[in-house]
GROMACS .gro file of C-alpha atoms in nm:
model
  394
    1MET     CA    1   0.391   0.020   5.683
    2LYS     CA    2   0.715  -0.173   5.760
    3LYS     CA    3   0.466  -0.469   5.634
    4ILE     CA    4   0.372  -0.336   5.329
    5THR     CA    5   0.705  -0.214   5.240
    6LEU     CA    6   0.860  -0.541   5.335
    7LEU     CA    7   0.604  -0.680   5.064
    8LEU     CA    8   0.678  -0.472   4.819
    9ALA     CA    9   1.016  -0.518   4.831
   10LEU     CA   10   0.970  -0.925   4.863
   11PHE     CA   11   0.685  -0.857   4.501
   12LEU     CA   12   0.982  -0.654   4.358
   13ILE     CA   13   1.249  -0.897   4.386
   14ILE     CA   14   0.995  -1.218   4.253
   15THR     CA   15   0.913  -0.989   3.861
   16SER     CA   16   1.285  -0.956   3.878
   17CYS     CA   17   1.384  -1.293   3.862
   18GLY     CA   18   1.101  -1.344   3.655
   19VAL     CA   19   1.231  -1.099   3.415
   20LYS     CA   20   1.588  -1.221   3.391
   21GLN     CA   21   1.469  -1.558   3.367
   22THR     CA   22   1.258  -1.488   3.088
   23ARG     CA   23   1.543  -1.243   2.938
   24ASN     CA   24   1.779  -1.573   2.959
   25MET     CA   25   1.509  -1.786   2.720
   26LEU     CA   26   1.487  -1.501   2.499
   27SER     CA   27   1.892  -1.527   2.446
   28SER     CA   28   1.907  -1.910   2.398
   29GLY     CA   29   1.668  -1.934   2.173
   30ASP     CA   30   1.357  -2.078   2.413
   31TYR     CA   31   1.133  -1.824   2.267
   32ASP     CA   32   0.803  -2.052   2.374
   33GLY     CA   33   0.987  -2.045   2.705
   34ALA     CA   34   1.038  -1.659   2.709
   35ILE     CA   35   0.660  -1.617   2.558
   36LYS     CA   36   0.524  -1.847   2.816
   37ASN     CA   37   0.709  -1.648   3.123
   38ALA     CA   38   0.582  -1.287   2.977
   39VAL     CA   39   0.252  -1.400   2.932
   40ASP     CA   40   0.233  -1.528   3.320
   41GLY     CA   41   0.378  -1.203   3.439
   42LEU     CA   42   0.116  -0.981   3.212
   43ARG     CA   43  -0.182  -1.078   3.342
   44SER     CA   44  -0.214  -0.924   3.616
   45ASN     CA   45  -0.167  -0.526   3.586
   46LYS     CA   46  -0.011  -0.551   3.243
   47ASN     CA   47   0.019  -0.143   3.166
   48ALA     CA   48   0.164  -0.156   3.506
   49LYS     CA   49   0.588   0.063   3.420
   50GLY     CA   50   0.741  -0.262   3.615
   51LYS     CA   51   0.560  -0.481   3.333
   52GLN     CA   52   0.769  -0.264   3.052
   53ASP     CA   53   1.039  -0.505   3.066
   54TYR     CA   54   0.782  -0.801   2.942
   55VAL     CA   55   0.611  -0.680   2.692
   56TYR     CA   56   0.902  -0.576   2.479
   57MET     CA   57   1.057  -0.917   2.557
   58LEU     CA   58   0.711  -1.087   2.409
   59GLU     CA   59   0.721  -0.892   2.182
   60GLU     CA   60   1.051  -0.994   2.031
   61ALA     CA   61   1.047  -1.367   2.126
   62PHE     CA   62   0.689  -1.388   1.957
   63ALA     CA   63   0.840  -1.206   1.608
   64LYS     CA   64   1.184  -1.434   1.655
   65ALA     CA   65   0.944  -1.759   1.725
   66ARG     CA   66   0.676  -1.661   1.439
   67GLU     CA   67   1.050  -1.605   1.199
   68ARG     CA   68   1.171  -1.930   1.299
   69ASP     CA   69   0.879  -2.129   1.227
   70LEU     CA   70   0.815  -2.001   0.933
   71GLN     CA   71   1.183  -2.051   0.758
   72ASP     CA   72   1.113  -2.426   0.896
   73ILE     CA   73   0.785  -2.476   0.725
   74ASN     CA   74   0.924  -2.325   0.412
   75ALA     CA   75   1.237  -2.577   0.392
   76TRP     CA   76   1.034  -2.888   0.463
   77PHE     CA   77   0.822  -2.817   0.223
   78LYS     CA   78   1.125  -2.776   0.001
   79ASP     CA   79   1.234  -3.096   0.074
   80ALA     CA   80   0.926  -3.192   0.011
   81ASN     CA   81   0.998  -3.584   0.275
   82PRO     CA   82   0.640  -3.701   0.317
   83GLN     CA   83   0.874  -3.769   0.727
   84ASN     CA   84   0.826  -3.381   0.762
   85LEU     CA   85   0.461  -3.400   0.703
   86GLU     CA   86   0.397  -3.452   1.089
   87LYS     CA   87   0.676  -3.140   1.176
   88ILE     CA   88   0.514  -2.911   0.947
   89TYR     CA   89   0.133  -3.005   1.107
   90GLU     CA   90   0.262  -2.957   1.440
   91THR     CA   91   0.414  -2.630   1.356
   92TYR     CA   92   0.142  -2.447   1.183
   93VAL     CA   93  -0.107  -2.538   1.479
   94GLN     CA   94   0.231  -2.407   1.766
   95LEU     CA   95   0.191  -2.106   1.564
   96ASN     CA   96  -0.137  -2.072   1.596
   97ARG     CA   97  -0.183  -2.182   1.979
   98ARG     CA   98   0.121  -1.910   2.056
   99GLN     CA   99  -0.183  -1.623   1.917
  100GLN     CA  100  -0.424  -1.778   2.100
  101GLU     CA  101  -0.219  -1.707   2.425
  102ILE     CA  102  -0.138  -1.322   2.333
  103ARG     CA  103  -0.439  -1.260   2.182
  104PRO     CA  104  -0.631  -1.175   2.535
  105LEU     CA  105  -0.354  -0.982   2.710
  106LEU     CA  106  -0.393  -0.725   2.309
  107PRO     CA  107  -0.292  -0.414   2.339
  108LEU     CA  108  -0.033  -0.389   2.500
  109ARG     CA  109   0.121  -0.044   2.522
  110LEU     CA  110   0.479   0.021   2.518
  111LEU     CA  111   0.468   0.326   2.742
  112LYS     CA  112   0.805   0.529   2.641
  113GLU     CA  113   0.748   0.481   2.308
  114GLY     CA  114   0.371   0.569   2.273
  115ARG     CA  115   0.306   0.262   2.073
  116ASP     CA  116   0.135  -0.018   2.095
  117ALA     CA  117   0.329  -0.370   2.071
  118ILE     CA  118   0.296  -0.521   1.701
  119PHE     CA  119   0.212  -0.914   1.672
  120PRO     CA  120   0.185  -0.946   1.333
  121PHE     CA  121  -0.098  -1.239   1.345
  122ASP     CA  122  -0.198  -1.422   1.040
  123ASP     CA  123  -0.502  -1.716   1.000
  124TYR     CA  124  -0.371  -2.024   0.930
  125THR     CA  125  -0.686  -2.249   0.937
  126ASP     CA  126  -0.627  -2.299   0.594
  127GLN     CA  127  -0.234  -2.431   0.640
  128ILE     CA  128  -0.361  -2.659   0.969
  129VAL     CA  129  -0.631  -2.846   0.791
  130SER     CA  130  -0.480  -2.879   0.506
  131SER     CA  131  -0.127  -2.971   0.693
  132LYS     CA  132  -0.378  -3.173   0.858
  133ASN     CA  133  -0.537  -3.408   0.573
  134SER     CA  134  -0.182  -3.469   0.374
  135LEU     CA  135  -0.012  -3.635   0.711
  136SER     CA  136  -0.347  -3.796   0.749
  137LYS     CA  137  -0.300  -3.941   0.520
  138PHE     CA  138   0.035  -4.046   0.457
  139LEU     CA  139   0.016  -4.201   0.827
  140TYR     CA  140  -0.285  -4.434   0.701
  141ASP     CA  141  -0.132  -4.605   0.441
  142ASN     CA  142   0.217  -4.548   0.584
  143SER     CA  143   0.068  -4.790   0.933
  144LYS     CA  144  -0.117  -4.959   0.652
  145ALA     CA  145   0.248  -5.122   0.511
  146LEU     CA  146   0.408  -5.147   0.832
  147LEU     CA  147   0.109  -5.386   0.974
  148ILE     CA  148   0.196  -5.646   0.646
  149ASN     CA  149   0.516  -5.682   0.874
  150LYS     CA  150   0.608  -5.986   1.070
  151ASP     CA  151   0.823  -5.733   1.281
  152LYS     CA  152   0.607  -5.673   1.628
  153ILE     CA  153   0.862  -5.340   1.701
  154VAL     CA  154   0.775  -5.223   1.347
  155ILE     CA  155   0.340  -5.267   1.466
  156ARG     CA  156   0.376  -5.100   1.770
  157ARG     CA  157   0.539  -4.788   1.548
  158ALA     CA  158   0.217  -4.815   1.336
  159TYR     CA  159   0.023  -4.833   1.653
  160ASP     CA  160   0.171  -4.514   1.821
  161ASP     CA  161   0.130  -4.409   1.460
  162LEU     CA  162  -0.305  -4.465   1.397
  163VAL     CA  163  -0.352  -4.370   1.829
  164TYR     CA  164  -0.208  -4.016   1.648
  165LEU     CA  165  -0.409  -3.970   1.379
  166GLU     CA  166  -0.707  -4.072   1.548
  167ASN     CA  167  -0.597  -3.783   1.860
  168ILE     CA  168  -0.559  -3.507   1.523
  169ASN     CA  169  -0.827  -3.664   1.342
  170PRO     CA  170  -1.123  -3.892   1.467
  171GLY     CA  171  -1.290  -4.075   1.270
  172PHE     CA  172  -1.099  -4.081   0.992
  173LYS     CA  173  -1.172  -4.358   0.740
  174ASP     CA  174  -1.107  -4.748   0.923
  175VAL     CA  175  -0.830  -4.579   1.213
  176ALA     CA  176  -0.992  -4.731   1.463
  177LYS     CA  177  -1.010  -5.107   1.324
  178LEU     CA  178  -0.640  -5.062   1.267
  179THR     CA  179  -0.581  -4.948   1.559
  180GLU     CA  180  -0.722  -5.287   1.722
  181GLU     CA  181  -0.537  -5.474   1.461
  182ALA     CA  182  -0.223  -5.344   1.545
  183LYS     CA  183  -0.229  -5.385   1.915
  184PHE     CA  184  -0.342  -5.765   1.843
  185LYS     CA  185  -0.044  -5.798   1.605
  186GLY     CA  186   0.219  -5.607   1.819
  187THR     CA  187   0.179  -5.772   2.159
  188ASP     CA  188   0.355  -6.110   2.290
  189PHE     CA  189   0.154  -6.346   2.423
  190VAL     CA  190   0.287  -6.559   2.732
  191ASN     CA  191   0.189  -6.848   2.784
  192VAL     CA  192   0.218  -6.980   3.190
  193TYR     CA  193   0.239  -7.294   3.294
  194THR     CA  194   0.368  -7.536   3.530
  195LYS     CA  195   0.595  -7.935   3.536
  196ASN     CA  196   0.620  -8.128   3.798
  197GLU     CA  197   0.929  -8.319   3.793
  198THR     CA  198   0.897  -8.444   4.173
  199ASN     CA  199   0.804  -8.727   4.288
  200MET     CA  200   0.484  -8.577   4.451
  201VAL     CA  201   0.163  -8.411   4.389
  202ILE     CA  202   0.112  -8.058   4.350
  203PRO     CA  203  -0.158  -7.928   4.453
  204ILE     CA  204  -0.407  -7.801   4.247
  205ARG     CA  205  -0.486  -7.487   4.460
  206LEU     CA  206  -0.131  -7.434   4.430
  207GLU     CA  207  -0.128  -7.447   4.104
  208ASN     CA  208  -0.414  -7.265   4.050
  209GLU     CA  209  -0.306  -6.950   4.237
  210LEU     CA  210   0.028  -6.952   4.097
  211LEU     CA  211  -0.124  -6.958   3.748
  212ASP     CA  212  -0.394  -6.654   3.825
  213PHE     CA  213  -0.211  -6.402   3.672
  214SER     CA  214  -0.483  -6.176   3.705
  215THR     CA  215  -0.371  -6.147   4.073
  216TYR     CA  216   0.022  -6.047   3.988
  217GLY     CA  217  -0.101  -5.710   3.779
  218LEU     CA  218   0.226  -5.811   3.517
  219ASN     CA  219   0.065  -5.733   3.241
  220ASP     CA  220   0.220  -5.396   3.055
  221GLU     CA  221   0.120  -5.263   2.719
  222TRP     CA  222   0.257  -5.521   2.506
  223THR     CA  223   0.307  -5.847   2.741
  224VAL     CA  224  -0.015  -6.023   2.793
  225TYR     CA  225   0.004  -6.378   3.004
  226HIS     CA  226  -0.238  -6.643   2.992
  227SER     CA  227  -0.238  -6.961   3.200
  228ASN     CA  228  -0.465  -7.164   2.949
  229ARG     CA  229  -0.390  -7.122   2.552
  230GLN     CA  230  -0.653  -6.935   2.346
  231LYS     CA  231  -0.732  -7.011   2.041
  232GLY     CA  232  -0.678  -6.716   1.728
  233ILE     CA  233  -0.348  -6.643   1.887
  234ASP     CA  234  -0.026  -6.793   1.825
  235TYR     CA  235   0.205  -6.774   2.123
  236ASP     CA  236   0.527  -6.547   2.123
  237TYR     CA  237   0.691  -6.712   2.467
  238GLY     CA  238   0.673  -6.987   2.722
  239LEU     CA  239   0.722  -6.925   3.104
  240ILE     CA  240   0.759  -7.207   3.311
  241VAL     CA  241   0.751  -7.363   3.640
  242ASN     CA  242   0.925  -7.595   3.678
  243PHE     CA  243   0.888  -7.767   4.018
  244ARG     CA  244   1.223  -7.985   4.080
  245GLN     CA  245   1.205  -8.129   4.435
  246ILE     CA  246   0.975  -8.076   4.741
  247ASN     CA  247   1.082  -8.224   5.094
  248ILE     CA  248   0.912  -8.204   5.392
  249SER     CA  249   1.004  -8.261   5.765
  250PRO     CA  250   0.888  -8.537   5.964
  251GLU     CA  251   0.600  -8.461   6.212
  252GLN     CA  252   0.791  -8.396   6.571
  253VAL     CA  253   0.705  -8.273   6.893
  254LYS     CA  254   1.002  -8.172   7.074
  255GLU     CA  255   0.878  -8.168   7.486
  256ARG     CA  256   1.141  -7.926   7.733
  257GLN     CA  257   1.086  -7.867   8.108
  258PHE     CA  258   1.172  -7.601   8.356
  259ILE     CA  259   1.098  -7.475   8.687
  260ASN     CA  260   1.051  -7.087   8.795
  261GLU     CA  261   1.078  -6.913   9.092
  262ARG     CA  262   0.961  -6.568   9.168
  263GLN     CA  263   0.866  -6.320   9.444
  264ILE     CA  264   0.535  -6.204   9.497
  265LYS     CA  265   0.327  -6.000   9.709
  266ASP     CA  266   0.097  -6.169   9.939
  267GLY     CA  267  -0.079  -5.944  10.174
  268VAL     CA  268   0.059  -5.730  10.385
  269LYS     CA  269   0.248  -5.780  10.756
  270ASN     CA  270   0.394  -5.559  11.079
  271LEU     CA  271   0.707  -5.410  11.022
  272LEU     CA  272   0.886  -5.501  11.352
  273ASP     CA  273   1.267  -5.413  11.496
  274ALA     CA  274   1.535  -5.577  11.559
  275GLN     CA  275   1.408  -5.667  11.902
  276GLY     CA  276   1.068  -5.848  11.708
  277HIS     CA  277   0.863  -5.495  11.869
  278ILE     CA  278   0.575  -5.376  11.567
  279VAL     CA  279   0.704  -5.026  11.427
  280LYS     CA  280   0.449  -4.767  11.491
  281ASP     CA  281   0.391  -4.403  11.302
  282SER     CA  282   0.403  -4.110  11.455
  283LEU     CA  283   0.048  -4.140  11.521
  284GLY     CA  284   0.052  -4.441  11.675
  285HIS     CA  285  -0.056  -4.688  11.412
  286PRO     CA  286   0.159  -4.985  11.318
  287VAL     CA  287   0.364  -4.956  11.027
  288THR     CA  288   0.273  -5.191  10.732
  289ILE     CA  289   0.538  -5.369  10.490
  290ASP     CA  290   0.432  -5.604  10.185
  291ASN     CA  291   0.401  -5.973  10.274
  292MET     CA  292   0.681  -6.133  10.024
  293ARG     CA  293   0.716  -6.528   9.904
  294THR     CA  294   0.838  -6.709   9.745
  295VAL     CA  295   0.643  -6.929   9.476
  296ARG     CA  296   0.781  -7.180   9.243
  297ILE     CA  297   0.618  -7.359   8.949
  298THR     CA  298   0.741  -7.657   8.688
  299ILE     CA  299   0.657  -7.603   8.314
  300TYR     CA  300   0.597  -7.870   8.081
  301GLU     CA  301   0.692  -7.756   7.711
  302PHE     CA  302   0.557  -7.908   7.426
  303SER     CA  303   0.672  -7.793   7.093
  304GLN     CA  304   0.503  -7.935   6.713
  305LEU     CA  305   0.757  -7.844   6.432
  306LYS     CA  306   0.698  -7.920   6.058
  307SER     CA  307   0.859  -7.763   5.773
  308CYS     CA  308   0.829  -7.758   5.367
  309GLN     CA  309   1.077  -7.675   5.102
  310VAL     CA  310   0.962  -7.675   4.766
  311THR     CA  311   1.223  -7.538   4.488
  312ALA     CA  312   1.181  -7.516   4.117
  313LYS     CA  313   1.333  -7.289   3.801
  314VAL     CA  314   1.184  -7.083   3.584
  315ASP     CA  315   1.215  -7.118   3.242
  316TYR     CA  316   1.157  -6.858   2.976
  317ILE     CA  317   1.072  -7.019   2.591
  318ASN     CA  318   1.099  -6.821   2.290
  319PHE     CA  319   0.770  -7.032   2.087
  320LYS     CA  320   0.900  -6.908   1.802
  321THR     CA  321   1.275  -7.047   1.791
  322ASN     CA  322   1.223  -7.322   2.055
  323GLN     CA  323   1.474  -7.206   2.223
  324LEU     CA  324   1.521  -7.180   2.605
  325ILE     CA  325   1.614  -6.768   2.665
  326ASP     CA  326   1.693  -6.777   3.060
  327THR     CA  327   1.614  -6.968   3.376
  328PHE     CA  328   1.587  -6.842   3.728
  329PRO     CA  329   1.579  -7.067   4.078
  330LEU     CA  330   1.298  -7.018   4.238
  331ALA     CA  331   1.245  -7.211   4.636
  332SER     CA  332   1.036  -7.137   4.912
  333GLU     CA  333   0.999  -7.283   5.251
  334PHE     CA  334   0.701  -7.282   5.507
  335VAL     CA  335   0.736  -7.383   5.875
  336PHE     CA  336   0.449  -7.515   6.031
  337SER     CA  337   0.467  -7.447   6.438
  338ASN     CA  338   0.265  -7.463   6.767
  339THR     CA  339   0.383  -7.387   7.106
  340TYR     CA  340   0.122  -7.483   7.414
  341SER     CA  341   0.249  -7.599   7.783
  342THR     CA  342   0.124  -7.739   8.119
  343TYR     CA  343   0.236  -7.674   8.476
  344LYS     CA  344   0.229  -7.786   8.814
  345GLY     CA  345   0.260  -7.537   9.130
  346ASP     CA  346   0.167  -7.179   9.136
  347ARG     CA  347   0.133  -7.037   8.785
  348ARG     CA  348   0.234  -6.674   8.926
  349ALA     CA  349   0.585  -6.774   8.903
  350SER     CA  350   0.612  -6.802   8.530
  351ASP     CA  351   0.690  -6.456   8.360
  352ASP     CA  352   0.379  -6.265   8.266
  353ASP     CA  353   0.419  -6.314   7.897
  354TYR     CA  354   0.457  -6.677   7.865
  355TYR     CA  355   0.077  -6.675   7.999
  356GLN     CA  356  -0.027  -6.733   7.635
  357TYR     CA  357   0.136  -7.097   7.628
  358PHE     CA  358  -0.094  -7.187   7.918
  359ASP     CA  359  -0.419  -7.160   7.716
  360ARG     CA  360  -0.317  -7.320   7.379
  361ARG     CA  361  -0.328  -7.659   7.351
  362SER     CA  362  -0.203  -7.946   7.074
  363ILE     CA  363  -0.347  -7.908   6.732
  364PRO     CA  364  -0.377  -8.178   6.421
  365PHE     CA  365  -0.097  -8.084   6.236
  366PRO     CA  366  -0.093  -8.010   5.840
  367SER     CA  367  -0.077  -8.254   5.559
  368ASN     CA  368   0.124  -8.293   5.303
  369GLU     CA  369   0.001  -8.160   5.053
  370GLN     CA  370  -0.152  -7.829   5.331
  371MET     CA  371   0.259  -7.733   5.375
  372VAL     CA  372   0.302  -7.718   4.985
  373PHE     CA  373  -0.006  -7.535   4.927
  374ASP     CA  374   0.101  -7.289   5.188
  375THR     CA  375   0.472  -7.230   4.975
  376GLY     CA  376   0.174  -7.029   4.773
  377ASN     CA  377   0.214  -6.727   4.902
  378ASP     CA  378   0.545  -6.684   4.890
  379LEU     CA  379   0.639  -6.880   4.587
  380LYS     CA  380   0.396  -6.654   4.396
  381GLU     CA  381   0.566  -6.282   4.542
  382LYS     CA  382   0.875  -6.446   4.463
  383LEU     CA  383   0.792  -6.561   4.094
  384LYS     CA  384   0.628  -6.166   4.090
  385ASP     CA  385   0.967  -6.012   4.084
  386ILE     CA  386   1.120  -6.257   3.924
  387ILE     CA  387   0.896  -6.150   3.588
  388SER     CA  388   0.891  -5.823   3.683
  389ARG     CA  389   1.292  -5.796   3.638
  390ASN     CA  390   1.312  -6.038   3.369
  391LYS     CA  391   1.141  -5.864   3.070
  392PHE     CA  392   1.099  -6.120   2.798
  393ARG     CA  393   1.262  -5.876   2.544
  394ARG     CA  394   1.498  -5.659   2.670
   0.00000   0.00000   0.00000
């Protein structure tokens, strides 16, 4: 019984909060928010006394929303501005959608007044079709006019309008073709390439890795990067990776020698007392202890080392004006290292985590070309970061 009472109290609290929120929306003019809340509240047990507030507020919110929308539509028609055509169409759609949300709940009874709540529904089919046709014609004609413009930002507005037109009126005239045209004309095409200002040959593999923009994931809705120029494309921008300097250290092998000593267990021995006699336990058995002894090892450690530093700069070029937009530094370092060891003495005298070096051997140093190539992953990540943070259009 106590559990049922708690659940009922919780239900009443939730309902009260929902009613209060709906009333606040209604008072602030958010009629559609109030309608949504009221409809949600009435989906179950709509005839319960506790739901009467929702019915009253739904009736009031619907009437006020309908009156406001029809007044707006009337004002837009009088203004005769074609820019209002979208508002007129969307408002008619909204009027119809609002009715469809409420219709499944009808009838809704107002118990105190002994009547059904009043929702004056209208058929907006003709208005929706008429306003959609007028809007479609305007969007189509206006978009075609905008496509003649040389400004890509303007063309992108045409693209958005054409996508919207296709959404509300699929298959209208040649909208699909015009949308494709707007997409191409509104896109910034960037030609990406490298320049070598060093006295070394840049490995072709490194260039290919850096210029493989399909792995960067950088193409956005309006920017496409090409490492190879394509016919029929007038490139807007250039992104140039200028290699400025490549420093490769000599191959180095460093040696060092050191000695380790360690106490290790070497079996067991009898425990002796101060007089040198064997100590026995209560059963007469000899007491044994670990036999510890000191072992020694001489370690000869060899460290192979070779490093490569690549410095470059990334230039953003505006091909339309042939001007430098911005420059960003780009640098990377790759270090080849290998450590191995030999020894004399007892291996157990070394630290346990040092054993790995005894199993290694000298390996060939990578070539200079390989060293330069091995900077590639880091260079690529840094280049991606530069491009992600610095767009051509800001």
